[in-house]
């Protein structure tokens, strides 16, 4: 079983930045395409960003374009989500997800493994 562990969430003022991290067992990480999703109270889980397992392509949801950057370090078994120009509307629980594929997926149902989530709160 693959366990994903997120960190880096917290409280930030509007306009600020945060970097989320997600790590997992090194035996599996290089085989996983990775994604970030978020879910606000009363709303469906939303695609934020994804990156191929070879770190050669990144994809972004509309909520992330121009403000967020996904990256990965396969040597450190970690995927990152750098978030800038944060807005109160970005407040949500952010989840890291992995799928055993060379291809990314923008639908949450396409992922095999999930982290427990990390809370991001943006104050106005």
Short mmCIF file of N, CA and C in Angstrom, two decimals:
data_model
loop_
_atom_site.label_atom_id
_atom_site.label_comp_id
_atom_site.label_asym_id
_atom_site.label_seq_id
_atom_site.Cartn_x
_atom_site.Cartn_y
_atom_site.Cartn_z
N UNK A 1 0.84 -1.18 0.00
CA UNK A 1 0.00 0.00 0.00
C UNK A 1 0.88 1.24 0.00
N UNK A 2 0.56 2.17 -0.88
CA UNK A 2 1.32 3.40 -0.98
C UNK A 2 0.71 4.44 -0.08
N UNK A 3 1.51 5.03 0.77
CA UNK A 3 1.04 6.10 1.64
C UNK A 3 1.64 7.42 1.19
N UNK A 4 0.77 8.40 1.05
CA UNK A 4 1.19 9.75 0.68
C UNK A 4 0.99 10.66 1.90
N UNK A 5 1.98 11.49 2.16
CA UNK A 5 1.92 12.36 3.33
C UNK A 5 2.16 13.80 2.89
N UNK A 6 1.14 14.63 3.08
CA UNK A 6 1.24 16.04 2.73
C UNK A 6 1.72 16.86 3.92
N UNK A 7 2.31 17.99 3.61
CA UNK A 7 2.69 18.96 4.63
C UNK A 7 2.76 20.34 3.98
N UNK A 8 2.82 21.37 4.83
CA UNK A 8 3.01 22.72 4.32
C UNK A 8 1.79 23.61 4.34
N UNK A 9 0.65 23.05 4.70
CA UNK A 9 -0.54 23.88 4.77
C UNK A 9 -0.47 24.84 5.95
N UNK A 10 -1.44 25.75 6.00
CA UNK A 10 -1.49 26.70 7.09
C UNK A 10 -2.34 27.89 6.77
N UNK A 11 -2.18 28.91 7.57
CA UNK A 11 -2.94 30.16 7.44
C UNK A 11 -2.04 31.21 6.81
N UNK A 12 -2.55 31.86 5.77
CA UNK A 12 -1.78 32.89 5.09
C UNK A 12 -2.71 34.02 4.69
N UNK A 13 -2.18 35.21 4.62
CA UNK A 13 -2.98 36.35 4.18
C UNK A 13 -3.12 36.37 2.67
N UNK A 14 -4.19 36.98 2.21
CA UNK A 14 -4.39 37.12 0.77
C UNK A 14 -3.18 37.79 0.13
N UNK A 15 -2.78 37.25 -1.01
CA UNK A 15 -1.59 37.74 -1.69
C UNK A 15 -0.32 37.01 -1.32
N UNK A 16 -0.41 36.19 -0.29
CA UNK A 16 0.76 35.47 0.18
C UNK A 16 1.01 34.19 -0.59
N UNK A 17 2.00 33.44 -0.10
CA UNK A 17 2.43 32.21 -0.78
C UNK A 17 2.56 31.07 0.23
N UNK A 18 2.41 29.87 -0.29
CA UNK A 18 2.66 28.66 0.49
C UNK A 18 3.24 27.61 -0.45
N UNK A 19 4.03 26.72 0.11
CA UNK A 19 4.50 25.57 -0.66
C UNK A 19 4.07 24.30 0.05
N UNK A 20 3.29 23.51 -0.65
CA UNK A 20 2.88 22.21 -0.14
C UNK A 20 3.84 21.14 -0.63
N UNK A 21 4.04 20.14 0.23
CA UNK A 21 4.90 19.01 -0.12
C UNK A 21 4.13 17.72 0.10
N UNK A 22 4.51 16.72 -0.66
CA UNK A 22 3.89 15.39 -0.53
C UNK A 22 4.99 14.35 -0.75
N UNK A 23 5.16 13.47 0.22
CA UNK A 23 6.20 12.45 0.10
C UNK A 23 5.58 11.06 0.20
N UNK A 24 6.30 10.09 -0.31
CA UNK A 24 5.87 8.71 -0.20
C UNK A 24 7.08 7.79 -0.24
N UNK A 25 6.81 6.51 -0.14
CA UNK A 25 7.85 5.50 -0.16
C UNK A 25 8.65 5.59 -1.45
N UNK A 26 9.95 5.58 -1.35
CA UNK A 26 10.80 5.72 -2.51
C UNK A 26 10.69 4.60 -3.52
N UNK A 27 10.20 3.45 -3.08
CA UNK A 27 10.09 2.32 -4.01
C UNK A 27 9.04 2.59 -5.08
N UNK A 28 8.08 3.47 -4.78
CA UNK A 28 6.96 3.66 -5.69
C UNK A 28 6.95 5.01 -6.38
N UNK A 29 7.58 5.98 -5.79
CA UNK A 29 7.35 7.36 -6.23
C UNK A 29 7.65 7.56 -7.70
N UNK A 30 8.76 7.01 -8.18
CA UNK A 30 9.14 7.23 -9.58
C UNK A 30 8.19 6.56 -10.56
N UNK A 31 7.32 5.70 -10.08
CA UNK A 31 6.34 5.02 -10.93
C UNK A 31 5.01 5.75 -10.97
N UNK A 32 4.89 6.80 -10.18
CA UNK A 32 3.61 7.49 -10.02
C UNK A 32 3.56 8.81 -10.76
N UNK A 33 2.51 8.99 -11.54
CA UNK A 33 2.14 10.34 -11.94
C UNK A 33 1.43 10.95 -10.73
N UNK A 34 1.68 12.22 -10.46
CA UNK A 34 1.20 12.84 -9.23
C UNK A 34 0.26 14.01 -9.53
N UNK A 35 -0.69 14.19 -8.64
CA UNK A 35 -1.62 15.30 -8.81
C UNK A 35 -1.93 15.95 -7.48
N UNK A 36 -2.43 17.16 -7.57
CA UNK A 36 -2.96 17.89 -6.42
C UNK A 36 -4.42 18.24 -6.70
N UNK A 37 -5.25 18.00 -5.70
CA UNK A 37 -6.66 18.37 -5.75
C UNK A 37 -6.96 19.18 -4.50
N UNK A 38 -8.09 19.84 -4.53
CA UNK A 38 -8.52 20.55 -3.33
C UNK A 38 -10.02 20.42 -3.18
N UNK A 39 -10.47 20.57 -1.94
CA UNK A 39 -11.90 20.49 -1.66
C UNK A 39 -12.25 21.48 -0.57
N UNK A 40 -13.14 22.39 -0.91
CA UNK A 40 -13.66 23.37 0.04
C UNK A 40 -14.97 22.83 0.61
N UNK A 41 -15.37 23.30 1.79
CA UNK A 41 -16.61 22.82 2.39
C UNK A 41 -17.81 23.02 1.47
N UNK A 42 -18.58 21.95 1.29
CA UNK A 42 -19.77 22.04 0.47
C UNK A 42 -19.52 22.00 -1.02
N UNK A 43 -18.29 21.78 -1.42
CA UNK A 43 -17.95 21.77 -2.84
C UNK A 43 -17.31 20.45 -3.23
N UNK A 44 -17.35 20.15 -4.52
CA UNK A 44 -16.73 18.92 -5.02
C UNK A 44 -15.20 19.06 -5.04
N UNK A 45 -14.55 17.93 -5.05
CA UNK A 45 -13.10 17.93 -5.14
C UNK A 45 -12.70 18.47 -6.52
N UNK A 46 -11.72 19.36 -6.52
CA UNK A 46 -11.35 20.12 -7.72
C UNK A 46 -9.91 19.83 -8.11
N UNK A 47 -9.69 19.62 -9.39
CA UNK A 47 -8.34 19.41 -9.89
C UNK A 47 -7.54 20.70 -9.83
N UNK A 48 -6.32 20.60 -9.30
CA UNK A 48 -5.44 21.77 -9.19
C UNK A 48 -4.29 21.65 -10.18
N UNK A 49 -3.54 20.55 -10.10
CA UNK A 49 -2.37 20.40 -10.96
C UNK A 49 -1.94 18.94 -10.97
N UNK A 50 -1.19 18.57 -12.00
CA UNK A 50 -0.65 17.22 -12.09
C UNK A 50 0.66 17.25 -12.85
N UNK A 51 1.47 16.23 -12.61
CA UNK A 51 2.77 16.15 -13.26
C UNK A 51 3.07 14.70 -13.59
N UNK A 52 3.67 14.49 -14.75
CA UNK A 52 4.00 13.13 -15.17
C UNK A 52 5.12 12.57 -14.29
N UNK A 53 5.27 11.27 -14.34
CA UNK A 53 6.24 10.66 -13.44
C UNK A 53 7.68 10.96 -13.85
N UNK A 54 7.89 11.31 -15.09
CA UNK A 54 9.22 11.68 -15.54
C UNK A 54 9.48 13.17 -15.47
N UNK A 55 8.53 13.91 -14.89
CA UNK A 55 8.71 15.35 -14.66
C UNK A 55 8.85 16.10 -15.97
N UNK A 56 8.23 15.59 -17.04
CA UNK A 56 8.40 16.27 -18.31
C UNK A 56 7.16 17.05 -18.75
N UNK A 57 6.05 16.87 -18.06
CA UNK A 57 4.86 17.63 -18.39
C UNK A 57 4.07 17.94 -17.13
N UNK A 58 3.61 19.18 -17.06
CA UNK A 58 2.76 19.60 -15.96
C UNK A 58 1.44 20.12 -16.52
N UNK A 59 0.38 19.91 -15.79
CA UNK A 59 -0.95 20.33 -16.21
C UNK A 59 -1.62 21.05 -15.04
N UNK A 60 -2.43 22.06 -15.41
CA UNK A 60 -3.04 22.88 -14.37
C UNK A 60 -4.53 23.05 -14.59
N UNK A 61 -5.25 23.07 -13.47
CA UNK A 61 -6.64 23.43 -13.53
C UNK A 61 -6.78 24.94 -13.65
N UNK A 62 -7.98 25.38 -14.01
CA UNK A 62 -8.19 26.81 -14.19
C UNK A 62 -7.90 27.60 -12.92
N UNK A 63 -8.15 26.97 -11.79
CA UNK A 63 -7.93 27.67 -10.52
C UNK A 63 -6.47 27.94 -10.24
N UNK A 64 -5.58 27.22 -10.94
CA UNK A 64 -4.16 27.28 -10.63
C UNK A 64 -3.33 28.02 -11.67
N UNK A 65 -3.85 28.16 -12.85
CA UNK A 65 -3.05 28.71 -13.95
C UNK A 65 -2.53 30.10 -13.64
N UNK A 66 -1.22 30.23 -13.82
CA UNK A 66 -0.57 31.52 -13.62
C UNK A 66 -0.20 31.83 -12.18
N UNK A 67 -0.66 31.01 -11.23
CA UNK A 67 -0.38 31.30 -9.81
C UNK A 67 0.32 30.13 -9.11
N UNK A 68 0.03 28.92 -9.53
CA UNK A 68 0.57 27.74 -8.86
C UNK A 68 1.55 27.02 -9.78
N UNK A 69 2.53 26.36 -9.17
CA UNK A 69 3.49 25.57 -9.93
C UNK A 69 3.68 24.22 -9.27
N UNK A 70 3.50 23.16 -10.04
CA UNK A 70 3.76 21.82 -9.54
C UNK A 70 5.14 21.38 -10.00
N UNK A 71 5.83 20.69 -9.12
CA UNK A 71 7.14 20.15 -9.48
C UNK A 71 7.38 18.89 -8.66
N UNK A 72 8.40 18.15 -9.03
CA UNK A 72 8.71 16.94 -8.28
C UNK A 72 10.21 16.73 -8.26
N UNK A 73 10.64 16.06 -7.22
CA UNK A 73 12.03 15.69 -7.06
C UNK A 73 12.04 14.18 -6.81
N UNK A 74 12.32 13.43 -7.83
CA UNK A 74 12.27 11.98 -7.69
C UNK A 74 13.37 11.46 -6.76
N UNK A 75 14.46 12.19 -6.64
CA UNK A 75 15.52 11.76 -5.72
C UNK A 75 15.06 11.91 -4.27
N UNK A 76 14.17 12.86 -4.02
CA UNK A 76 13.64 13.10 -2.68
C UNK A 76 12.25 12.49 -2.48
N UNK A 77 11.74 11.82 -3.51
CA UNK A 77 10.42 11.18 -3.42
C UNK A 77 9.34 12.18 -3.01
N UNK A 78 9.41 13.37 -3.57
CA UNK A 78 8.53 14.45 -3.13
C UNK A 78 7.97 15.20 -4.33
N UNK A 79 6.71 15.55 -4.22
CA UNK A 79 6.08 16.45 -5.18
C UNK A 79 5.67 17.71 -4.43
N UNK A 80 5.79 18.84 -5.12
CA UNK A 80 5.53 20.13 -4.50
C UNK A 80 4.41 20.87 -5.24
N UNK A 81 3.76 21.72 -4.50
CA UNK A 81 2.83 22.66 -5.11
C UNK A 81 3.16 24.03 -4.54
N UNK A 82 3.79 24.85 -5.35
CA UNK A 82 4.11 26.22 -4.97
C UNK A 82 2.92 27.10 -5.32
N UNK A 83 2.35 27.74 -4.33
CA UNK A 83 1.17 28.56 -4.53
C UNK A 83 1.50 30.01 -4.21
N UNK A 84 1.16 30.91 -5.11
CA UNK A 84 1.40 32.32 -4.89
C UNK A 84 0.13 33.10 -5.22
N UNK A 85 0.15 34.38 -4.86
CA UNK A 85 -1.01 35.25 -5.07
C UNK A 85 -2.29 34.59 -4.56
N UNK A 86 -2.20 34.03 -3.38
CA UNK A 86 -3.33 33.30 -2.82
C UNK A 86 -4.50 34.23 -2.52
N UNK A 87 -5.69 33.67 -2.71
CA UNK A 87 -6.93 34.40 -2.50
C UNK A 87 -7.78 33.63 -1.50
N UNK A 88 -8.71 34.32 -0.84
CA UNK A 88 -9.60 33.60 0.09
C UNK A 88 -10.31 32.42 -0.58
N UNK A 89 -10.57 32.52 -1.87
CA UNK A 89 -11.24 31.44 -2.60
C UNK A 89 -10.37 30.19 -2.72
N UNK A 90 -9.10 30.30 -2.41
CA UNK A 90 -8.20 29.14 -2.43
C UNK A 90 -8.28 28.34 -1.13
N UNK A 91 -9.03 28.83 -0.17
CA UNK A 91 -9.18 28.11 1.10
C UNK A 91 -9.83 26.76 0.86
N UNK A 92 -9.15 25.70 1.29
CA UNK A 92 -9.63 24.33 1.05
C UNK A 92 -8.67 23.36 1.72
N UNK A 93 -9.08 22.12 1.76
CA UNK A 93 -8.15 21.03 2.08
C UNK A 93 -7.51 20.59 0.77
N UNK A 94 -6.20 20.55 0.77
CA UNK A 94 -5.46 20.17 -0.43
C UNK A 94 -4.96 18.74 -0.28
N UNK A 95 -5.22 17.95 -1.31
CA UNK A 95 -4.87 16.54 -1.31
C UNK A 95 -3.84 16.23 -2.39
N UNK A 96 -2.91 15.41 -2.02
CA UNK A 96 -1.94 14.85 -2.95
C UNK A 96 -2.47 13.50 -3.41
N UNK A 97 -2.27 13.18 -4.68
CA UNK A 97 -2.75 11.91 -5.22
C UNK A 97 -1.74 11.33 -6.19
N UNK A 98 -1.71 10.01 -6.27
CA UNK A 98 -0.79 9.34 -7.17
C UNK A 98 -1.48 8.26 -7.97
N UNK A 99 -1.00 8.08 -9.20
CA UNK A 99 -1.54 7.00 -10.02
C UNK A 99 -0.40 6.28 -10.72
N UNK A 100 -0.55 4.97 -10.81
CA UNK A 100 0.49 4.14 -11.42
C UNK A 100 0.34 4.20 -12.93
N UNK A 101 0.87 5.26 -13.51
CA UNK A 101 0.75 5.46 -14.94
C UNK A 101 1.76 6.50 -15.39
N UNK A 102 2.11 6.45 -16.66
CA UNK A 102 2.97 7.51 -17.19
C UNK A 102 2.13 8.75 -17.52
N UNK A 103 0.82 8.59 -17.53
CA UNK A 103 -0.06 9.69 -17.89
C UNK A 103 -0.70 10.30 -16.66
N UNK A 104 -0.94 11.60 -16.70
CA UNK A 104 -1.66 12.25 -15.62
C UNK A 104 -3.16 12.14 -15.88
N UNK A 105 -3.92 12.55 -14.90
CA UNK A 105 -5.37 12.51 -14.98
C UNK A 105 -5.91 13.73 -14.25
N UNK A 106 -6.92 14.36 -14.81
CA UNK A 106 -7.50 15.52 -14.15
C UNK A 106 -8.72 15.16 -13.32
N UNK A 107 -9.18 13.93 -13.44
CA UNK A 107 -10.32 13.50 -12.64
C UNK A 107 -9.84 12.76 -11.40
N UNK A 108 -10.46 13.04 -10.27
CA UNK A 108 -10.02 12.42 -9.03
C UNK A 108 -10.19 10.90 -9.05
N UNK A 109 -11.15 10.43 -9.82
CA UNK A 109 -11.39 8.98 -9.90
C UNK A 109 -10.27 8.24 -10.60
N UNK A 110 -9.39 8.99 -11.25
CA UNK A 110 -8.29 8.37 -11.97
C UNK A 110 -7.07 8.08 -11.12
N UNK A 111 -7.12 8.39 -9.85
CA UNK A 111 -5.97 8.22 -8.97
C UNK A 111 -6.14 7.03 -8.04
N UNK A 112 -5.02 6.37 -7.81
CA UNK A 112 -5.04 5.15 -7.02
C UNK A 112 -4.77 5.40 -5.54
N UNK A 113 -4.02 6.44 -5.25
CA UNK A 113 -3.58 6.68 -3.87
C UNK A 113 -3.79 8.14 -3.50
N UNK A 114 -4.12 8.34 -2.21
CA UNK A 114 -4.43 9.68 -1.72
C UNK A 114 -3.76 9.91 -0.37
N UNK A 115 -3.38 11.17 -0.16
CA UNK A 115 -2.93 11.58 1.15
C UNK A 115 -4.11 11.96 2.02
N UNK A 116 -3.81 12.33 3.25
CA UNK A 116 -4.86 12.66 4.22
C UNK A 116 -5.34 14.10 4.08
N UNK A 117 -4.61 14.90 3.33
CA UNK A 117 -5.00 16.29 3.11
C UNK A 117 -4.32 17.24 4.07
N UNK A 118 -4.13 18.46 3.61
CA UNK A 118 -3.57 19.51 4.45
C UNK A 118 -4.40 20.78 4.24
N UNK A 119 -4.74 21.43 5.33
CA UNK A 119 -5.64 22.58 5.28
C UNK A 119 -4.86 23.83 4.86
N UNK A 120 -5.41 24.54 3.90
CA UNK A 120 -4.90 25.86 3.51
C UNK A 120 -6.01 26.86 3.75
N UNK A 121 -5.72 27.88 4.53
CA UNK A 121 -6.69 28.92 4.83
C UNK A 121 -6.09 30.26 4.45
N UNK A 122 -6.80 31.00 3.60
CA UNK A 122 -6.33 32.29 3.14
C UNK A 122 -7.28 33.35 3.71
N UNK A 123 -6.73 34.24 4.49
CA UNK A 123 -7.54 35.29 5.11
C UNK A 123 -7.53 36.55 4.24
N UNK A 124 -8.63 37.27 4.30
CA UNK A 124 -8.74 38.49 3.48
C UNK A 124 -8.21 39.70 4.23
#
